[in-house]
Amino acid sequence: MTLRLATRRWATALAVTAFALTAGNASAAVPTVAAPPGTVTLTDQDLKLAADDPNCFKKSFPNCTSSDPNVSFRLVSRGDTSACTFSLKTTWGDGTSSTREFSGGPNGTELLPVKHKYTKPSPFTAPRTYAITWAVSVLSGTTCLPSSGTLTFVRTCTSTALSGRAWAARFPTSTRTADLADGFRGDVNAFVKAMRNGGISVTPVATLRPPQRAYLMHYAWLVAKKKLSADQVPAFKPAKGQDRVDVCWQHTDVSGAFDPAASVAAAQRLVTAFGIDPRLKVAPALNSLHTRGLAIDMNTTWTAASVTVAKASGDRVRISTTPHNGLNAKLIAVGATYGVIHFSPPEKDANHWSSTGR
C-alpha cells in the first residue's frame, strides 16, 4: 500500500503519496521508489499530474515550500491488504502529532485521509521549516509490512503579510493639528498661524500616529538602511485592546530560504511609501511623542528674501538667513517661544517638532 494524493483519484496499480497544498513554487525531478505489495511508503511512481494540479510535494519531493498552512494526504492500498489493520502516526514538526488506526483494502483502494493545519506560532510572521515524520505499523495480519519516512515542509509568509509598500496604508497617521493633545495643540496652532501670517508655507505631514505605524516606520527604516537584519526584527507587542501587526519582514527565495536582499528592498519600498524624509539620519522613533499627540512633522518653506514671524510674546522677528525651511536657526528659536521645540540636532530630522524636542 502507499500514500496517495488527497485531491485526485489515480487509475494506476502503483499508487503514490503526496501532501495536498494549495500553493507551491518549487520544481524538482523525483526519483521512483519501489514499494513491495502490503506496504505504505512515500514514493512518486504516479507522475501523471494534471497541469493545474496545485499539489506542492508532487512538484518538489520530499521538500516542499508553500504559504498555505494546510497539509493533507491519503493512504492507498498497494496490493490486497484486506486482511490487515494498520496504525499511522504522523509527527508534524510543530509540537503536535496524530495517530489513526485503519483497515486495509483491495489494491488501489483509498483507505485513510489525514489532514493537518499549521496554526502555531500565531500570528505567523516569519518563514518556518517543519520536519514531518510518518510511521505505519501493522496491528494485525501476516501479509503486510510496516514503513516510515520523512518530509520537509517550509511554510512561507503570505503575500499580504510580507513587508512592502502596502503596509503604509494600514494604521494611518493623522495630519490634523486638531488631533494633537490638549495644550500642545494650542501651542502648535499659534505657531503655525504666526508662520503663515509671516509668509511661510506650512504643511503638516504627521501629528497623532498609531503605535503600530511607529513600529512599522522604525523597523522599516532600520532594515532598509541595513542597520538591522530582517530576521532580527522583534514582533510588535500590542497593549490591551490594540490591533496586532502581523507583518513578515523576512522575504524568501523559491526554496523558502531567507533572502536578505529581497527583505531590504521591500523595507525600502515601505520607507518610500511612508514618505520618510530621505535626509533622515536616525530611525523614526519607536516610542514616539507622536503616539501621544505631542509631536508634529511639518514642511516649512518660503521664497522671499526675508520673512517676519511673531514670537509668542508678540515681538516680531525678521528672518533673512538661510536655509528657508525648518532648519533655520531663527525660526527654531521662534518656535521655542510657543513651546514647539525642534528636534536636536536639527539636521537629523528636519521636519520634527514636539513638546520636548524629542
Short mmCIF file of C-alpha atoms in Angstrom, two decimals:
data_model
loop_
_atom_site.label_atom_id
_atom_site.label_comp_id
_atom_site.label_asym_id
_atom_site.label_seq_id
_atom_site.Cartn_x
_atom_site.Cartn_y
_atom_site.Cartn_z
CA MET A 1 0.00 0.00 0.00
CA THR A 2 1.13 3.54 -0.46
CA LEU A 3 0.10 7.14 0.24
CA ARG A 4 -1.88 8.92 -2.42
CA LEU A 5 -2.78 12.46 -3.37
CA ALA A 6 -5.85 13.64 -1.49
CA THR A 7 -7.36 15.75 -4.23
CA ARG A 8 -7.45 13.30 -7.14
CA ARG A 9 -8.07 9.55 -7.71
CA TRP A 10 -5.43 7.98 -9.97
CA ALA A 11 -6.05 4.87 -12.04
CA THR A 12 -2.72 3.12 -11.58
CA ALA A 13 -1.55 -0.08 -9.98
CA LEU A 14 1.25 1.75 -8.14
CA ALA A 15 -0.44 4.49 -6.15
CA VAL A 16 1.62 7.25 -4.54
CA THR A 17 1.94 9.57 -1.54
CA ALA A 18 1.58 13.32 -1.83
CA PHE A 19 0.67 16.17 0.50
CA ALA A 20 -2.04 18.36 -0.98
CA LEU A 21 -1.13 22.01 -0.59
CA THR A 22 -2.83 24.86 -2.40
CA ALA A 23 0.43 26.56 -3.38
CA GLY A 24 3.98 25.63 -4.27
CA ASN A 25 6.55 27.27 -6.46
CA ALA A 26 9.49 24.86 -6.48
CA SER A 27 10.12 22.16 -9.07
CA ALA A 28 12.40 19.15 -9.00
CA ALA A 29 12.84 15.75 -10.58
CA VAL A 30 11.54 12.98 -8.34
CA PRO A 31 13.09 9.53 -8.02
CA THR A 32 10.92 6.48 -8.39
CA VAL A 33 10.96 4.33 -5.28
CA ALA A 34 9.88 0.71 -5.41
CA ALA A 35 7.46 -0.41 -2.73
CA PRO A 36 6.54 -4.07 -2.21
CA PRO A 37 2.86 -5.01 -2.00
CA GLY A 38 1.47 -4.69 1.51
CA THR A 39 3.46 -1.55 2.44
CA VAL A 40 2.75 2.15 2.87
CA THR A 41 5.55 4.27 1.52
CA LEU A 42 6.38 7.76 0.28
CA THR A 43 7.11 7.37 -3.41
CA ASP A 44 6.46 9.21 -6.63
CA GLN A 45 5.54 6.47 -9.05
CA ASP A 46 2.48 8.25 -10.42
CA LEU A 47 3.85 11.23 -12.33
CA LYS A 48 0.75 11.83 -14.46
CA LEU A 49 -0.05 15.21 -12.93
CA ALA A 50 -2.62 17.48 -14.47
CA ALA A 51 -1.19 20.85 -15.50
CA ASP A 52 -3.34 22.67 -12.95
CA ASP A 53 -2.61 20.32 -10.04
CA PRO A 54 -1.62 22.55 -7.09
CA ASN A 55 -0.04 19.76 -5.06
CA CYS A 56 3.16 21.07 -3.53
CA PHE A 57 5.07 17.88 -2.70
CA LYS A 58 4.32 16.48 -6.14
CA LYS A 59 6.28 19.42 -7.56
CA SER A 60 9.14 19.20 -5.09
CA PHE A 61 9.55 15.89 -3.28
CA PRO A 62 10.37 15.30 -0.45
CA ASN A 63 10.90 19.00 0.38
CA CYS A 64 8.11 21.47 -0.22
CA THR A 65 7.65 25.24 0.09
CA SER A 66 4.25 26.89 0.39
CA SER A 67 2.46 29.73 2.15
CA ASP A 68 -0.63 27.52 2.64
CA PRO A 69 -0.70 26.07 6.18
CA ASN A 70 -3.00 23.18 5.19
CA VAL A 71 -1.42 19.78 4.57
CA SER A 72 -3.20 16.53 3.70
CA PHE A 73 -2.66 13.08 2.23
CA ARG A 74 -4.37 9.72 1.82
CA LEU A 75 -3.23 6.17 2.34
CA VAL A 76 -3.88 3.89 -0.61
CA SER A 77 -3.52 0.13 -0.64
CA ARG A 78 -0.72 -1.28 -2.74
CA GLY A 79 -1.71 -4.86 -3.30
CA ASP A 80 -4.56 -6.53 -1.45
CA THR A 81 -4.26 -5.61 2.24
CA SER A 82 -7.84 -6.51 3.14
CA ALA A 83 -6.69 -8.98 5.80
CA CYS A 84 -4.61 -6.36 7.66
CA THR A 85 -5.17 -3.46 10.02
CA PHE A 86 -2.69 -0.60 10.43
CA SER A 87 -1.79 2.37 12.63
CA LEU A 88 -0.37 5.58 11.22
CA LYS A 89 1.48 8.05 13.47
CA THR A 90 2.40 11.40 11.96
CA THR A 91 4.60 13.91 13.76
CA TRP A 92 4.08 17.31 12.18
CA GLY A 93 7.12 19.19 13.44
CA ASP A 94 5.13 21.87 15.26
CA GLY A 95 4.92 20.05 18.59
CA THR A 96 1.86 18.05 17.60
CA SER A 97 1.30 14.52 16.34
CA SER A 98 -1.65 12.39 15.30
CA THR A 99 -2.37 8.66 15.35
CA ARG A 100 -5.00 6.88 13.29
CA GLU A 101 -5.96 3.21 13.03
CA PHE A 102 -7.44 1.89 9.80
CA SER A 103 -8.21 -1.26 7.89
CA GLY A 104 -6.60 -2.37 4.65
CA GLY A 105 -8.42 -2.99 1.43
CA PRO A 106 -8.18 -4.19 -2.17
CA ASN A 107 -5.34 -2.96 -4.35
CA GLY A 108 -5.69 0.75 -5.17
CA THR A 109 -8.30 1.45 -2.50
CA GLU A 110 -8.10 4.82 -0.78
CA LEU A 111 -8.02 3.95 2.89
CA LEU A 112 -7.41 6.96 5.13
CA PRO A 113 -7.49 10.75 4.74
CA VAL A 114 -5.06 12.62 7.01
CA LYS A 115 -5.17 16.41 7.37
CA HIS A 116 -3.25 18.97 9.37
CA LYS A 117 -3.26 22.75 9.60
CA TYR A 118 -0.25 24.60 10.95
CA THR A 119 -1.65 27.12 13.42
CA LYS A 120 1.44 27.79 15.54
CA PRO A 121 3.01 30.20 16.00
CA SER A 122 0.18 32.68 15.79
CA PRO A 123 0.48 35.22 14.37
CA PHE A 124 2.70 33.70 11.71
CA THR A 125 5.24 36.42 10.88
CA ALA A 126 8.36 34.54 9.79
CA PRO A 127 9.13 31.60 7.48
CA ARG A 128 9.48 28.30 9.32
CA THR A 129 10.64 24.79 8.46
CA TYR A 130 8.78 21.73 9.76
CA ALA A 131 10.24 18.22 9.70
CA ILE A 132 7.38 15.75 9.18
CA THR A 133 7.80 12.10 10.08
CA TRP A 134 5.30 9.32 9.43
CA ALA A 135 5.27 5.69 10.51
CA VAL A 136 2.84 2.92 9.61
CA SER A 137 2.77 -0.14 11.86
CA VAL A 138 0.85 -3.38 11.32
CA LEU A 139 -1.70 -4.13 14.03
CA SER A 140 -2.96 -7.40 12.56
CA GLY A 141 -2.37 -9.57 9.51
CA THR A 142 0.65 -11.58 8.37
CA THR A 143 0.98 -10.39 4.78
CA CYS A 144 1.60 -6.68 5.40
CA LEU A 145 4.73 -4.70 6.33
CA PRO A 146 5.45 -1.55 8.36
CA SER A 147 7.03 1.52 6.76
CA SER A 148 8.14 5.03 7.66
CA GLY A 149 9.72 8.16 6.20
CA THR A 150 10.21 11.93 6.44
CA LEU A 151 9.21 15.07 4.60
CA THR A 152 10.21 18.71 5.00
CA PHE A 153 7.60 21.44 4.77
CA VAL A 154 8.80 25.05 4.54
CA ARG A 155 5.94 27.39 5.33
CA THR A 156 6.47 30.89 3.98
CA CYS A 157 4.57 34.09 4.68
CA THR A 158 1.52 35.01 2.64
CA SER A 159 1.81 37.89 0.19
CA THR A 160 -0.48 40.03 2.35
CA ALA A 161 1.76 39.57 5.40
CA LEU A 162 5.07 40.30 3.65
CA SER A 163 6.54 43.73 4.26
CA GLY A 164 6.30 46.25 1.44
CA ARG A 165 4.51 49.40 0.34
CA ALA A 166 1.03 48.02 1.09
CA TRP A 167 1.68 48.33 4.82
CA ALA A 168 1.92 52.13 4.53
CA ALA A 169 -1.85 52.31 4.03
CA ARG A 170 -2.54 50.45 7.27
CA PHE A 171 -2.71 52.17 10.66
CA PRO A 172 -2.80 55.64 9.05
CA THR A 173 -1.38 58.62 10.89
CA SER A 174 -3.28 61.88 11.25
CA THR A 175 -2.13 65.09 9.60
CA ARG A 176 -4.60 67.26 11.55
CA THR A 177 -3.41 69.52 14.34
CA ALA A 178 -6.87 69.02 15.85
CA ASP A 179 -5.79 65.50 16.84
CA LEU A 180 -2.86 66.74 18.94
CA ALA A 181 -3.02 66.59 22.74
CA ASP A 182 -4.62 69.38 24.72
CA GLY A 183 -2.20 72.18 25.44
CA PHE A 184 0.30 71.24 22.76
CA ARG A 185 -2.43 71.57 20.15
CA GLY A 186 -2.93 75.24 21.04
CA ASP A 187 0.82 75.90 21.01
CA VAL A 188 1.17 74.37 17.54
CA ASN A 189 -1.82 76.20 16.10
CA ALA A 190 -0.49 79.54 17.38
CA PHE A 191 2.99 78.89 15.93
CA VAL A 192 1.60 77.75 12.58
CA LYS A 193 -0.62 80.84 12.41
CA ALA A 194 2.37 83.11 13.10
CA MET A 195 4.44 81.43 10.38
CA ARG A 196 1.68 81.66 7.80
CA ASN A 197 0.99 85.29 8.68
CA GLY A 198 4.69 85.93 8.08
CA GLY A 199 4.64 84.38 4.61
CA ILE A 200 5.87 80.88 5.41
CA SER A 201 4.17 77.90 3.74
CA VAL A 202 3.36 75.26 6.36
CA THR A 203 2.17 71.73 5.54
CA PRO A 204 1.54 69.31 8.44
CA VAL A 205 2.83 65.84 7.50
CA ALA A 206 2.14 63.83 10.67
CA THR A 207 0.52 64.53 14.01
CA LEU A 208 -1.10 61.71 16.01
CA ARG A 209 0.49 58.41 14.99
CA PRO A 210 -0.78 54.93 16.00
CA PRO A 211 1.88 52.87 17.83
CA GLN A 212 1.55 50.21 15.12
CA ARG A 213 2.62 52.74 12.49
CA ALA A 214 5.51 53.90 14.67
CA TYR A 215 6.67 50.28 14.87
CA LEU A 216 6.45 49.81 11.09
CA MET A 217 8.27 53.06 10.34
CA HIS A 218 11.02 52.40 12.87
CA TYR A 219 11.91 48.89 11.71
CA ALA A 220 11.35 49.53 8.01
CA TRP A 221 13.97 52.28 8.20
CA LEU A 222 16.43 50.10 10.15
CA VAL A 223 16.10 47.19 7.72
CA ALA A 224 16.22 49.43 4.65
CA LYS A 225 19.42 51.08 5.92
CA LYS A 226 20.91 47.65 6.71
CA LYS A 227 21.27 48.56 10.36
CA LEU A 228 19.22 45.53 11.39
CA SER A 229 18.70 42.23 9.60
CA ALA A 230 15.08 41.43 8.75
CA ASP A 231 15.31 38.13 10.63
CA GLN A 232 16.16 40.03 13.83
CA VAL A 233 13.18 42.39 13.91
CA PRO A 234 11.13 41.78 17.06
CA ALA A 235 7.41 41.25 16.83
CA PHE A 236 5.04 44.07 17.71
CA LYS A 237 3.64 43.62 21.21
CA PRO A 238 0.17 45.17 21.33
CA ALA A 239 -1.15 46.66 24.53
CA LYS A 240 -4.55 45.55 25.75
CA GLY A 241 -7.15 46.40 23.15
CA GLN A 242 -4.63 47.26 20.42
CA ASP A 243 -4.61 45.63 17.00
CA ARG A 244 -1.75 43.29 16.11
CA VAL A 245 0.79 43.97 13.39
CA ASP A 246 1.14 40.66 11.58
CA VAL A 247 3.90 41.81 9.25
CA CYS A 248 6.51 39.39 7.93
CA TRP A 249 9.87 41.15 7.47
CA GLN A 250 11.66 38.07 6.13
CA HIS A 251 11.25 37.56 2.39
CA THR A 252 12.36 34.22 0.95
CA ASP A 253 13.55 32.77 -2.33
CA VAL A 254 11.73 30.00 -4.21
CA SER A 255 13.22 27.35 -1.92
CA GLY A 256 11.98 29.09 1.21
CA ALA A 257 15.44 30.29 2.27
CA PHE A 258 15.77 33.74 3.84
CA ASP A 259 16.57 36.34 1.19
CA PRO A 260 18.27 39.35 2.83
CA ALA A 261 18.43 41.43 -0.36
CA ALA A 262 14.71 41.00 -1.09
CA SER A 263 13.91 41.87 2.53
CA VAL A 264 15.93 45.09 2.36
CA ALA A 265 14.32 46.07 -0.94
CA ALA A 266 10.82 45.53 0.46
CA ALA A 267 11.65 47.59 3.54
CA GLN A 268 12.94 50.41 1.34
CA ARG A 269 9.69 50.36 -0.64
CA LEU A 270 7.83 50.73 2.65
CA VAL A 271 10.07 53.61 3.76
CA THR A 272 9.36 55.37 0.46
CA ALA A 273 5.63 54.72 0.74
CA PHE A 274 5.64 56.23 4.23
CA GLY A 275 7.18 59.38 2.79
CA ILE A 276 10.02 59.31 5.32
CA ASP A 277 12.48 62.11 4.61
CA PRO A 278 15.47 60.56 2.79
CA ARG A 279 17.71 63.00 4.68
CA LEU A 280 16.70 61.43 7.98
CA LYS A 281 19.79 60.27 9.89
CA VAL A 282 18.05 58.37 12.68
CA ALA A 283 15.24 55.82 12.67
CA PRO A 284 11.74 57.21 13.25
CA ALA A 285 11.12 56.91 16.97
CA LEU A 286 9.65 53.64 18.17
CA ASN A 287 8.31 55.15 21.38
CA SER A 288 7.37 58.44 19.80
CA LEU A 289 5.74 61.57 21.15
CA HIS A 290 3.64 61.27 18.00
CA THR A 291 1.77 58.37 19.59
CA ARG A 292 0.82 60.66 22.49
CA GLY A 293 -0.18 63.62 20.32
CA LEU A 294 2.82 65.65 21.49
CA ALA A 295 4.73 65.93 18.21
CA ILE A 296 4.20 67.21 14.69
CA ASP A 297 6.13 66.75 11.47
CA MET A 298 5.62 69.70 9.15
CA ASN A 299 7.20 71.07 6.00
CA THR A 300 8.02 74.76 6.25
CA THR A 301 9.40 76.83 3.39
CA TRP A 302 9.43 80.34 1.94
CA THR A 303 10.75 82.03 -1.20
CA ALA A 304 11.07 85.67 -0.09
CA ALA A 305 14.49 87.03 0.86
CA SER A 306 13.20 87.63 4.36
CA VAL A 307 10.09 86.94 6.43
CA THR A 308 8.88 88.34 9.74
CA VAL A 309 7.36 86.00 12.30
CA ALA A 310 5.86 86.94 15.66
CA LYS A 311 7.07 85.20 18.81
CA ALA A 312 4.58 84.03 21.44
CA SER A 313 5.14 87.32 23.29
CA GLY A 314 4.08 89.25 20.19
CA ASP A 315 7.57 90.54 19.44
CA ARG A 316 8.35 90.28 15.74
CA VAL A 317 11.48 88.56 14.44
CA ARG A 318 12.86 89.27 10.97
CA ILE A 319 14.38 86.17 9.38
CA SER A 320 16.71 86.87 6.45
CA THR A 321 19.06 83.93 6.98
CA THR A 322 19.11 80.56 5.25
CA PRO A 323 18.00 77.87 4.86
CA HIS A 324 14.40 78.74 4.03
CA ASN A 325 12.95 75.76 5.88
CA GLY A 326 12.56 74.22 9.31
CA LEU A 327 16.33 74.05 9.79
CA ASN A 328 16.60 77.82 10.05
CA ALA A 329 18.03 78.63 13.49
CA LYS A 330 15.97 81.82 13.93
CA LEU A 331 12.73 80.02 13.06
CA ILE A 332 13.62 77.26 15.51
CA ALA A 333 14.14 79.90 18.21
CA VAL A 334 10.75 81.46 17.47
CA GLY A 335 9.07 78.05 17.71
CA ALA A 336 10.58 77.50 21.14
CA THR A 337 8.75 80.57 22.46
CA TYR A 338 5.48 78.76 21.70
CA GLY A 339 6.63 75.55 23.38
CA VAL A 340 7.09 73.89 19.97
CA ILE A 341 10.65 72.59 20.10
CA HIS A 342 12.57 71.40 17.05
CA PHE A 343 14.37 68.07 17.15
CA SER A 344 18.02 68.39 18.13
CA PRO A 345 20.35 68.19 16.35
CA PRO A 346 18.04 69.69 13.70
CA GLU A 347 19.78 68.22 10.66
CA LYS A 348 18.95 64.69 11.79
CA ASP A 349 15.19 65.29 11.47
CA ALA A 350 14.43 68.50 9.61
CA ASN A 351 10.64 68.42 9.97
CA HIS A 352 10.11 67.15 13.52
CA TRP A 353 8.84 69.44 16.29
CA SER A 354 7.48 68.37 19.67
CA SER A 355 6.77 69.43 23.24
CA THR A 356 10.26 68.38 24.32
CA GLY A 357 12.37 68.36 21.16
CA ARG A 358 12.44 64.54 21.05
#
